[in-house]
PDB file of C-alpha atoms and ligand atoms in Angstrom:
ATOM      1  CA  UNK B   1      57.625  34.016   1.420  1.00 74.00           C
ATOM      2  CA  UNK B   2      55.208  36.866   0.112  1.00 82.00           C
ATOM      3  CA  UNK B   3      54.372  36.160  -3.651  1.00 90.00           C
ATOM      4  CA  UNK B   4      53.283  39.494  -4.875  1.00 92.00           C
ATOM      5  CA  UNK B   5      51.835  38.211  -8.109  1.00 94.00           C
ATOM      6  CA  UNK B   6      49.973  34.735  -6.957  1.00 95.00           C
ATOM      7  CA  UNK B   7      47.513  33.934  -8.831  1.00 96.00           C
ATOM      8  CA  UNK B   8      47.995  36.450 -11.460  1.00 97.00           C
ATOM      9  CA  UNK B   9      48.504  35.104 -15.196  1.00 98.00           C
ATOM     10  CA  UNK B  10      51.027  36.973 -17.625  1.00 98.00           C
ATOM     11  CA  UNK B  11      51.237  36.116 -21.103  1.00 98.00           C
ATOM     12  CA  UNK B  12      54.956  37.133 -22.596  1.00 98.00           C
ATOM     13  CA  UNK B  13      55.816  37.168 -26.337  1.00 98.00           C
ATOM     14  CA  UNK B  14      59.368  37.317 -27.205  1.00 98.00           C
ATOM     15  CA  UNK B  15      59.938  35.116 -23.994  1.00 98.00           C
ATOM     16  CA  UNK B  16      62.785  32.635 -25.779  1.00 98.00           C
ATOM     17  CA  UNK B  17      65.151  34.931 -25.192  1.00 98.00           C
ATOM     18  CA  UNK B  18      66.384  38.638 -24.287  1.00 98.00           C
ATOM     19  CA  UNK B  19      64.265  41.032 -22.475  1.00 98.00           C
ATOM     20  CA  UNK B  20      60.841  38.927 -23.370  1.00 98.00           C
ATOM     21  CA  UNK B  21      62.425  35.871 -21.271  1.00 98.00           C
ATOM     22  CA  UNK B  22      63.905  38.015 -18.106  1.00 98.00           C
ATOM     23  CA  UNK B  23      60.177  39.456 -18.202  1.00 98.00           C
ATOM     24  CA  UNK B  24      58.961  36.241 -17.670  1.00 98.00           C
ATOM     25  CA  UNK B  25      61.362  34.624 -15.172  1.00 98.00           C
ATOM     26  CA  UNK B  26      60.855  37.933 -12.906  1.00 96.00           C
ATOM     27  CA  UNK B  27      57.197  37.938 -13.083  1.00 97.00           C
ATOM     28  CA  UNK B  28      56.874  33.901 -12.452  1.00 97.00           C
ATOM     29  CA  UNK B  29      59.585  34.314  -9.526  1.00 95.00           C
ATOM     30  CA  UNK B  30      57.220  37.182  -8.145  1.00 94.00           C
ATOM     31  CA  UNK B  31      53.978  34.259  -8.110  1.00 96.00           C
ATOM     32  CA  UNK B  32      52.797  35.021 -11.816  1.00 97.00           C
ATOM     33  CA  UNK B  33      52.012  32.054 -13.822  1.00 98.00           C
ATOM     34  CA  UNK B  34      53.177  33.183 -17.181  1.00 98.00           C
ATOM     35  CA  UNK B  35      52.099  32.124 -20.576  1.00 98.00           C
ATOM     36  CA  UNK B  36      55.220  32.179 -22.677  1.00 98.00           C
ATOM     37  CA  UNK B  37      55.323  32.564 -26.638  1.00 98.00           C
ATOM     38  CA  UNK B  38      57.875  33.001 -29.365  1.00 98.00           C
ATOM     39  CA  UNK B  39      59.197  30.721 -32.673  1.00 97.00           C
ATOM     40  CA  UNK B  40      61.898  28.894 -30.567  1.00 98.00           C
ATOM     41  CA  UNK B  41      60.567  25.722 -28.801  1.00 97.00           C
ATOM     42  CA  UNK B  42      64.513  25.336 -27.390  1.00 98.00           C
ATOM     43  CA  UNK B  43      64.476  28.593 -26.359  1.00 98.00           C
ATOM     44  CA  UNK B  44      60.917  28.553 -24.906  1.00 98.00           C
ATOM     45  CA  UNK B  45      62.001  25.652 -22.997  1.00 98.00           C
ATOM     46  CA  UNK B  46      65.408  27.131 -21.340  1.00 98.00           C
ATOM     47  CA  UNK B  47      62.711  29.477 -20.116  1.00 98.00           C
ATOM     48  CA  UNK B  48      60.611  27.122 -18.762  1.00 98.00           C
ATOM     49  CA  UNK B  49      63.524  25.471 -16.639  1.00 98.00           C
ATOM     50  CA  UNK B  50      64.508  28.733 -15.240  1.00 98.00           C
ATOM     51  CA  UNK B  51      61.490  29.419 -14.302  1.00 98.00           C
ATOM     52  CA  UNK B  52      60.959  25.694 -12.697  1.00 98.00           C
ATOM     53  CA  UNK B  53      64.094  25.965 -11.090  1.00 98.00           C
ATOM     54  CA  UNK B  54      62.674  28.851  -8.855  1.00 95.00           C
ATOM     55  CA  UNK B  55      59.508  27.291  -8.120  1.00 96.00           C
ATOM     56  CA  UNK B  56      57.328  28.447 -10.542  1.00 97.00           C
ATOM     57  CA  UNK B  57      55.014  27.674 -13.241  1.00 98.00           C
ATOM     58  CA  UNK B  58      54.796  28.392 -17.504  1.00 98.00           C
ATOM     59  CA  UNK B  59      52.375  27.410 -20.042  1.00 98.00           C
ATOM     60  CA  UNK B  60      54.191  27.224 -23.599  1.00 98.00           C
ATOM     61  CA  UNK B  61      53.257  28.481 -26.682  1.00 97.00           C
ATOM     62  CA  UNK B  62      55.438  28.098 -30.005  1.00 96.00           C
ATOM     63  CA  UNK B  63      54.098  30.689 -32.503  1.00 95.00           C
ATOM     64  CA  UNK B  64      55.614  32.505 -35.476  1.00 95.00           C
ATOM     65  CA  UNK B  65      53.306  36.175 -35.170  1.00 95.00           C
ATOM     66  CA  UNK B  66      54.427  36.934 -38.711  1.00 92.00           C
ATOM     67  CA  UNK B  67      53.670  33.477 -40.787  1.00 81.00           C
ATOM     68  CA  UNK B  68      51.606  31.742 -41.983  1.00 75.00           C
ATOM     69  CA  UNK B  69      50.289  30.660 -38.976  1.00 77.00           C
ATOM     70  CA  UNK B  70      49.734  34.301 -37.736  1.00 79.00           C
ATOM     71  CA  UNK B  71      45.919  33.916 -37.767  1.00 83.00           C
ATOM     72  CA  UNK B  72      46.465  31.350 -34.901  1.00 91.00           C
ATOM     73  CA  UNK B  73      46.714  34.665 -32.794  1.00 95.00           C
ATOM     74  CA  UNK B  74      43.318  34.677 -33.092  1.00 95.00           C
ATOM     75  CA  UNK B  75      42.705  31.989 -30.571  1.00 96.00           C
ATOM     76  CA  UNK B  76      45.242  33.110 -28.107  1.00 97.00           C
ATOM     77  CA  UNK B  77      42.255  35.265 -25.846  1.00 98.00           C
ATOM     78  CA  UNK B  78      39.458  32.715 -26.030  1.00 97.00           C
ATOM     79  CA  UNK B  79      41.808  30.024 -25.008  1.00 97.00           C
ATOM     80  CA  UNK B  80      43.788  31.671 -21.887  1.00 98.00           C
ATOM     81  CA  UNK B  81      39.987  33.040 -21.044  1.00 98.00           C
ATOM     82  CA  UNK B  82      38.400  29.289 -20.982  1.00 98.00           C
ATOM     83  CA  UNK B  83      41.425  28.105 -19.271  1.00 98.00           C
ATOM     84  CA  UNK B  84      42.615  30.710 -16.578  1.00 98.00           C
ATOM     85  CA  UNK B  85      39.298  32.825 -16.904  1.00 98.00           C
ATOM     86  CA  UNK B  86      41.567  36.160 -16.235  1.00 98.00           C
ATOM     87  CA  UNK B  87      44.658  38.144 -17.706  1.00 98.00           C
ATOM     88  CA  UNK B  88      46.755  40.221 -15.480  1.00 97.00           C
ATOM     89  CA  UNK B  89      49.785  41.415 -17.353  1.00 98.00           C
ATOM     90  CA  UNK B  90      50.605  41.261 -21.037  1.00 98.00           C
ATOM     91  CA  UNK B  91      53.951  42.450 -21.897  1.00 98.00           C
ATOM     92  CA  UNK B  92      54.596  42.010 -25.640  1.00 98.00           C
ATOM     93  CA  UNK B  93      58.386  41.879 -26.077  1.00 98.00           C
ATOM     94  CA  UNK B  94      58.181  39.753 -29.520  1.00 98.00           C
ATOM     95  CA  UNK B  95      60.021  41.724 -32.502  1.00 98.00           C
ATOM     96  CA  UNK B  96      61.430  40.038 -35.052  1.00 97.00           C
ATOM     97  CA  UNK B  97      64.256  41.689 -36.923  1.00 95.00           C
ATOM     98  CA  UNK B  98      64.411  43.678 -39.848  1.00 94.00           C
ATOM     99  CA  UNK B  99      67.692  45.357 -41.232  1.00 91.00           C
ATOM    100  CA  UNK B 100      68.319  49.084 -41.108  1.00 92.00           C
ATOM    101  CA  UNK B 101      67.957  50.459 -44.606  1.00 94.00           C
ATOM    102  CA  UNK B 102      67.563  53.519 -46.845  1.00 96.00           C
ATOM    103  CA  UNK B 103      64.146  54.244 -47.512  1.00 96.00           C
ATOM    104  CA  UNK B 104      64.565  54.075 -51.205  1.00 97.00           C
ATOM    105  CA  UNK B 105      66.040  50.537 -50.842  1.00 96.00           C
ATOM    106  CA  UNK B 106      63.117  48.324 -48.945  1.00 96.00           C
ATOM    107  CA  UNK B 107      62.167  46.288 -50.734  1.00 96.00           C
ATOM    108  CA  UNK B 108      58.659  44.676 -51.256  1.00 96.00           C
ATOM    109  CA  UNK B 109      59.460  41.129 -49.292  1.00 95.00           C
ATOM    110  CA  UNK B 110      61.221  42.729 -46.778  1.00 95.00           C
ATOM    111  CA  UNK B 111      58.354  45.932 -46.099  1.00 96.00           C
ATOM    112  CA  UNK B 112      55.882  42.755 -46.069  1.00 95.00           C
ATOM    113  CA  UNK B 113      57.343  40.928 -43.821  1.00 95.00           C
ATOM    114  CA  UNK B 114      58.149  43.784 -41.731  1.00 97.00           C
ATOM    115  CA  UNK B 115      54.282  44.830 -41.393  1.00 96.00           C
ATOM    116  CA  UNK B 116      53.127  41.557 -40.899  1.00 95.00           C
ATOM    117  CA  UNK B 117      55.694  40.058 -38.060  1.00 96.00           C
ATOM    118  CA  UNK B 118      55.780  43.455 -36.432  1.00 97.00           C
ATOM    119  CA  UNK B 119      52.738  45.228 -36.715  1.00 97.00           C
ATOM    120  CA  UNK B 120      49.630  43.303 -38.087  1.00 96.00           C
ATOM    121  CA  UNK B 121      50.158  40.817 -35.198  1.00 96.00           C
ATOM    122  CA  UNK B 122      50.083  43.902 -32.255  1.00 97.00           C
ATOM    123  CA  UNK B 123      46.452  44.298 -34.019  1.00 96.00           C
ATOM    124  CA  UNK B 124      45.454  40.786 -34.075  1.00 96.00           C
ATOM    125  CA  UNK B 125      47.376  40.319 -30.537  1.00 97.00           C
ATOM    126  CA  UNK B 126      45.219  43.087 -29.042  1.00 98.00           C
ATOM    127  CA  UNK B 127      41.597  41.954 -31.011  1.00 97.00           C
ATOM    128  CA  UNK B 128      42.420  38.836 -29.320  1.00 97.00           C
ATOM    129  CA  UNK B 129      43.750  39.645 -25.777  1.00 98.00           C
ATOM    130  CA  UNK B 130      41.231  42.918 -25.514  1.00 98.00           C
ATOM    131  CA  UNK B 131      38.146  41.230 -24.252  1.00 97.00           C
ATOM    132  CA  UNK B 132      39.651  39.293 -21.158  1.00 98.00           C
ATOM    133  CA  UNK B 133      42.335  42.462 -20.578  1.00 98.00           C
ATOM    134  CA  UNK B 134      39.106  44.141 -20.195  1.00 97.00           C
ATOM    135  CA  UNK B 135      37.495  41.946 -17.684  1.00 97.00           C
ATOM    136  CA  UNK B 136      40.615  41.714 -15.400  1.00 97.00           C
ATOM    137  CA  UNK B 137      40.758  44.224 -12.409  1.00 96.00           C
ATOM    138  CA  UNK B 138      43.992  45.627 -12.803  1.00 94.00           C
ATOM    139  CA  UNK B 139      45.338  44.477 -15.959  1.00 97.00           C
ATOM    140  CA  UNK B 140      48.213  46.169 -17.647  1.00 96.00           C
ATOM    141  CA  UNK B 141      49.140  45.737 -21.334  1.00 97.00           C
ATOM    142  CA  UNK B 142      53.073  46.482 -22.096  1.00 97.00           C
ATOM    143  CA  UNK B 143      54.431  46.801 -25.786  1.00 98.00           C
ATOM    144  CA  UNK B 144      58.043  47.504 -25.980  1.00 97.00           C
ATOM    145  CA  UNK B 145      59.253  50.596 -28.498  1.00 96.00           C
ATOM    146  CA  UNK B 146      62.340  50.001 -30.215  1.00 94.00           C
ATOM    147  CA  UNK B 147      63.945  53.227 -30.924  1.00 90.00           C
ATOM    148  CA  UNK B 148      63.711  56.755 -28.919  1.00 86.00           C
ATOM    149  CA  UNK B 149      64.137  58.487 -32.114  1.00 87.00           C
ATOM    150  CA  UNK B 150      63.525  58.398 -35.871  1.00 88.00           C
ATOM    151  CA  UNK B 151      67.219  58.522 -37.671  1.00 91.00           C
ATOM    152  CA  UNK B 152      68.241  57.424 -41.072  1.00 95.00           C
ATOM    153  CA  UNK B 153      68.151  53.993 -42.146  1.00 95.00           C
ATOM    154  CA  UNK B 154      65.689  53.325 -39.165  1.00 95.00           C
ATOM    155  CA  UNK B 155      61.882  53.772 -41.078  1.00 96.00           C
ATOM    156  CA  UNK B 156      61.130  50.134 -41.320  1.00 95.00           C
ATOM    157  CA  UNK B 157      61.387  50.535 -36.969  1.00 95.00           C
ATOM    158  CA  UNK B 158      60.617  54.162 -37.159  1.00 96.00           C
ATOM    159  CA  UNK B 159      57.035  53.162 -39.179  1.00 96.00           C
ATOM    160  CA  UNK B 160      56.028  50.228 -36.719  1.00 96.00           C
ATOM    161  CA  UNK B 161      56.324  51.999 -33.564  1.00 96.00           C
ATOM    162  CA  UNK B 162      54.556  55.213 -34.563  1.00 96.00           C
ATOM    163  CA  UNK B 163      51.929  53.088 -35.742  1.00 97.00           C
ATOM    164  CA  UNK B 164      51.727  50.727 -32.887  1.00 98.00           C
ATOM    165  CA  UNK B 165      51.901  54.124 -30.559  1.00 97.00           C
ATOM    166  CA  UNK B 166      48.426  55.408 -32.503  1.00 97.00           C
ATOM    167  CA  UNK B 167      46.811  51.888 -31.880  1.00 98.00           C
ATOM    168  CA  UNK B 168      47.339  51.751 -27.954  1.00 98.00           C
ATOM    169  CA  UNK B 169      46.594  55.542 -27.801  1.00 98.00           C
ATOM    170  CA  UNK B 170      42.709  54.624 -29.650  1.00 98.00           C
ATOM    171  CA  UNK B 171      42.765  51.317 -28.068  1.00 98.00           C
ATOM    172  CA  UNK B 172      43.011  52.970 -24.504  1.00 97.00           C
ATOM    173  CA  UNK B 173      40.815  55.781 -25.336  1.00 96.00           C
ATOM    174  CA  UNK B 174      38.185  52.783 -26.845  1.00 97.00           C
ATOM    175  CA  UNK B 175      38.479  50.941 -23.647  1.00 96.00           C
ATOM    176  CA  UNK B 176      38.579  53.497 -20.828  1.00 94.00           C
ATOM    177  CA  UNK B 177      34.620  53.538 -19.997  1.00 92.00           C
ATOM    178  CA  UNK B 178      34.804  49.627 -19.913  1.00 89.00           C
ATOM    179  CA  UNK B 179      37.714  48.833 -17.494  1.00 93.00           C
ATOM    180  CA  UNK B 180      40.852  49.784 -15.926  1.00 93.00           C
ATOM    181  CA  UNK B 181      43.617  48.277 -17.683  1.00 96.00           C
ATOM    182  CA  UNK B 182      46.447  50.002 -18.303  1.00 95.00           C
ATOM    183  CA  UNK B 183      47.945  50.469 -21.669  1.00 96.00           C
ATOM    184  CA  UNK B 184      52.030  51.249 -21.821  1.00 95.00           C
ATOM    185  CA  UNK B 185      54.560  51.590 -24.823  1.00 96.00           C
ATOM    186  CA  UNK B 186      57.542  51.141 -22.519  1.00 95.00           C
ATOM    187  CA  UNK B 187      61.196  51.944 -24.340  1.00 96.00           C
ATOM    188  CA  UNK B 188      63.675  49.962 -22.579  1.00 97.00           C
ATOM    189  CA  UNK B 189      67.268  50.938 -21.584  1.00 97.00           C
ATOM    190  CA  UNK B 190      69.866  49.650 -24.065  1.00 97.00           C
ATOM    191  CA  UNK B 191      70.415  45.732 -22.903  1.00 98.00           C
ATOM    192  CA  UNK B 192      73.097  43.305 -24.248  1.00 98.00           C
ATOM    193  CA  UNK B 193      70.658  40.957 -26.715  1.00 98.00           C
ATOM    194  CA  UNK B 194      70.779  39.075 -29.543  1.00 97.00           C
ATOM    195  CA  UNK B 195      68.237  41.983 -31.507  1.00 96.00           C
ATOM    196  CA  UNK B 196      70.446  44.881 -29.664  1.00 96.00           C
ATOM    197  CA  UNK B 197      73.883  42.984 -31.061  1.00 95.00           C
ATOM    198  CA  UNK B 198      72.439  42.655 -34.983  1.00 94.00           C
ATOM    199  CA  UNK B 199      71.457  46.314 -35.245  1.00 93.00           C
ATOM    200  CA  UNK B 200      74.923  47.257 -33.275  1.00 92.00           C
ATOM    201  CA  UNK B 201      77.466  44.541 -34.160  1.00 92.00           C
ATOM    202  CA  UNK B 202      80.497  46.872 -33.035  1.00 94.00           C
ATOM    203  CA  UNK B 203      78.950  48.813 -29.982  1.00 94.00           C
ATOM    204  CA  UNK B 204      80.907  48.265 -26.840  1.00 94.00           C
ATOM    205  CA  UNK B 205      78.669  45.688 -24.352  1.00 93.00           C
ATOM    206  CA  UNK B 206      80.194  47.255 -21.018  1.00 93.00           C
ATOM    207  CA  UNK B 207      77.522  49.689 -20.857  1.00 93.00           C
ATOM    208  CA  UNK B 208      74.700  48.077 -21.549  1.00 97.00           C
ATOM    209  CA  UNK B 209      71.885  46.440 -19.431  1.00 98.00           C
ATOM    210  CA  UNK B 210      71.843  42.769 -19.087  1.00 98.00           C
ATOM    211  CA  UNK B 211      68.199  41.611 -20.062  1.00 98.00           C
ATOM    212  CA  UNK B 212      67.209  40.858 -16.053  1.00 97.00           C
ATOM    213  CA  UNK B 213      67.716  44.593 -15.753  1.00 97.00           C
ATOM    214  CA  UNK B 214      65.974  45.591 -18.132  1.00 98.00           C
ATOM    215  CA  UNK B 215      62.786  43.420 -17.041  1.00 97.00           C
ATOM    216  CA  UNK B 216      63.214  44.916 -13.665  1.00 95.00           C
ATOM    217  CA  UNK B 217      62.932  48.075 -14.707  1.00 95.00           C
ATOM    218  CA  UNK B 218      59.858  47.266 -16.587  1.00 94.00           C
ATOM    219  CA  UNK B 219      58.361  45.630 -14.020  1.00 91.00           C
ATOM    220  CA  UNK B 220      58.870  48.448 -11.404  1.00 88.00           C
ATOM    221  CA  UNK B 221      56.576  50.605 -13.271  1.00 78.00           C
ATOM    222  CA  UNK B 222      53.523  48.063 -12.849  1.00 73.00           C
ATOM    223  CA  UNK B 223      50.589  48.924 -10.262  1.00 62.00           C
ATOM    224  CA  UNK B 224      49.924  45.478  -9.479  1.00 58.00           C
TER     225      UNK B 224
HETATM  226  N1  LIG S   1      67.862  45.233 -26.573  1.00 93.36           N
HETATM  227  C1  LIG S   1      67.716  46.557 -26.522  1.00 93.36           C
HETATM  228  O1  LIG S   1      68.664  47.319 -26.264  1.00 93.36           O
HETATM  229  C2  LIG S   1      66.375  47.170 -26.786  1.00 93.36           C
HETATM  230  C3  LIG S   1      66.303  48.572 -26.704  1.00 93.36           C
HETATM  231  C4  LIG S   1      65.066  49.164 -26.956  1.00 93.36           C
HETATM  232  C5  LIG S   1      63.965  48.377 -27.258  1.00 93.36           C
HETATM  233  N2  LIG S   1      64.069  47.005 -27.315  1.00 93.36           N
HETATM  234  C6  LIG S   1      62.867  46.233 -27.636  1.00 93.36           C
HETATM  235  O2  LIG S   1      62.669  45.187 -26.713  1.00 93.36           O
HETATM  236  C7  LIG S   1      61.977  44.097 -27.372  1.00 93.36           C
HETATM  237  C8  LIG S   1      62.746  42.806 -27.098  1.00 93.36           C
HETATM  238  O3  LIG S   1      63.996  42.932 -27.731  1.00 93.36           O
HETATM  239  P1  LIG S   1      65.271  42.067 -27.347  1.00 93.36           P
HETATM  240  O4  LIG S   1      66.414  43.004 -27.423  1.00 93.36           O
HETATM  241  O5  LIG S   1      65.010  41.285 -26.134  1.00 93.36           O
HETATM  242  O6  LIG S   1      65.361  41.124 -28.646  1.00 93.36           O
HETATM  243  P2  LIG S   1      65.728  39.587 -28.834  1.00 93.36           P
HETATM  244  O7  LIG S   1      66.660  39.110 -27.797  1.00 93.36           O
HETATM  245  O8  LIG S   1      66.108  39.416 -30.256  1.00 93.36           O
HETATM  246  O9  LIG S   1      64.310  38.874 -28.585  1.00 93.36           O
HETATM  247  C9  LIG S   1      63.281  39.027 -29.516  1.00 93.36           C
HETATM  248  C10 LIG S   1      62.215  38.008 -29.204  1.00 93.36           C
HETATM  249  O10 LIG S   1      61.186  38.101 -30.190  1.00 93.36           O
HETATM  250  C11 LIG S   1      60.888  36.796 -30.663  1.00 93.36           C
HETATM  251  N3  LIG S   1      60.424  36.859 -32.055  1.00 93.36           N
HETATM  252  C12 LIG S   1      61.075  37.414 -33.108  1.00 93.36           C
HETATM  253  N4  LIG S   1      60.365  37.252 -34.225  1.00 93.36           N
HETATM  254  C13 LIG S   1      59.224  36.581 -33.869  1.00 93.36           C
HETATM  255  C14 LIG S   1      58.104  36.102 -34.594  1.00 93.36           C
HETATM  256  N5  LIG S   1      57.985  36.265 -35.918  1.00 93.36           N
HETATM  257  N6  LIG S   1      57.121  35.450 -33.918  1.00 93.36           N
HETATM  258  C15 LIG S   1      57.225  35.267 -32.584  1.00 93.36           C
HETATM  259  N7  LIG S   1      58.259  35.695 -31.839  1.00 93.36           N
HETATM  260  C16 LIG S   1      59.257  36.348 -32.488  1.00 93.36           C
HETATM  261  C17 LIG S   1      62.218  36.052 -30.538  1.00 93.36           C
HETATM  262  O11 LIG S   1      62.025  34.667 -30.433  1.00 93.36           O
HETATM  263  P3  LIG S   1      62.161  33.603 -31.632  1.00 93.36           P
HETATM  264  O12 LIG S   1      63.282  34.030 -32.506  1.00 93.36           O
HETATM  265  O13 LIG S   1      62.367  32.336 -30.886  1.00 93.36           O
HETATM  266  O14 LIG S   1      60.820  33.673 -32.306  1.00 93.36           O
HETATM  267  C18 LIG S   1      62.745  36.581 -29.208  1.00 93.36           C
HETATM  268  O15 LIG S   1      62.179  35.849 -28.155  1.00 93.36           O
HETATM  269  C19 LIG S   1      61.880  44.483 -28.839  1.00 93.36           C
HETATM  270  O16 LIG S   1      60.632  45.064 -29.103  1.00 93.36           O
HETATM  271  C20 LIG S   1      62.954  45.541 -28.990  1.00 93.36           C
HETATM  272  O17 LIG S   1      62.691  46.441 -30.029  1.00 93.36           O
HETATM  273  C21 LIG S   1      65.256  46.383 -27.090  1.00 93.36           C
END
């Protein structure tokens, strides 16, 4: 059998569960070897057996992006460089929830915690990943939006993906005269997961993706 992605490396946050972990069971059953991250070592590990049970291979990696570990992120790049020496896909699926409010009701712990889980770690993510995205033919970056529009009670979401959109638009336009990697914010279709069910507790489920189709769809769009 053809493996389109052998001996490419992916690195997936938000890969213990939802749309992070069909990501990375789709791209290790297409050859990748995939570098898998969230908080959940249970969940990273369900993963992990999925993904040996099709013949392929994962590298953990338990990390909370928004505690107090967050500066960890930092040694994400150097480490994947000195071991794998290249970075094909990143797809950053990683968001950790925060609960639909009135503007004039966040609070200070909860617009903290927001920024730091959901936005300061896309800029330490990308500081870190940038350099060996760079020097991989080919590479393409993913970060998934979360909304398609900004509606009430949505601007702690509403505030992290504009800004997130304005850092891959610089980042893109920083890196184009260096390389060729490809830069996406990707919304997904609505998909039945555990983020989808806390903002919608009462939606219907019939009509929504399940999380493999979701990561197929995703992963159609790559040039690999
Ligand atoms: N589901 C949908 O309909 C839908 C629609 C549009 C966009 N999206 C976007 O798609 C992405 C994935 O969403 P999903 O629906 O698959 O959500 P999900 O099932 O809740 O998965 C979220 C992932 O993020 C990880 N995570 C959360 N907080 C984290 C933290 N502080 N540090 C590290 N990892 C963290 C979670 O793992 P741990 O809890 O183990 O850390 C989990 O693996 C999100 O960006 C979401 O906005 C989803």
């Amino acid at each position: 059998m053809i493996l389109p992605l052998k001996n490419k490396v992916a690195f997936i946050t938000g890969a213990s569960r939802g749309i992070g972990q069909a990501c990375a069971i789709v791209l290790a059953r297409a050859g990748a070897h995939c570098i898998i991250s969230a908080r959940t070592q249970g969940g990273l590990i369900q993963t992990d057996d999925q993904i040996k049970s099709q013949g392929g291979t994962a590298t953990l990696l338990p990390m909370d992006l928004g505690g107090y570990e967050a500066e960890h992120i930092d040694l994400i790049g150097p480490s994947i460089a000195s071991q794998f020496n290249r970075l094909d896909i990143f797809i950053h699926a990683a968001f950790q929830y925060t609960p639909l409010t009135p503007v004039s009701q966040i609070t200070d712990a909860a617009w903290d915690k927001n920024i730091q889980a959901n936005l300061s770690s896309c800029r330490r993510l990308i500081r870190t990943l940038s350099p060996l995205l760079c020097a991989t033919n080919n590479a393409q970056a993913i970060f998934l939006q979360t909304i398609a529009s900004t509606q009430a009670f949505c601007a702690p979401i509403a505030i992290i993906q504009a800004a997130v959109s304005a850092i891959l638009q610089c980042w893109q336009q920083e890196v184009a005269h260096l390389s060729n990697v490809t830069i996406q914010h990707v919304l997904p279709s609505p998909t039945n997961t555990l983020l989808r069910q806390s903002f919608f507790p009462a939606e219907s489920k019939q009509n929504l993706n399940t999380p493999e189709q979701t990561a197929q769809e995703i992963l159609n769009s790559f040039r690999l």
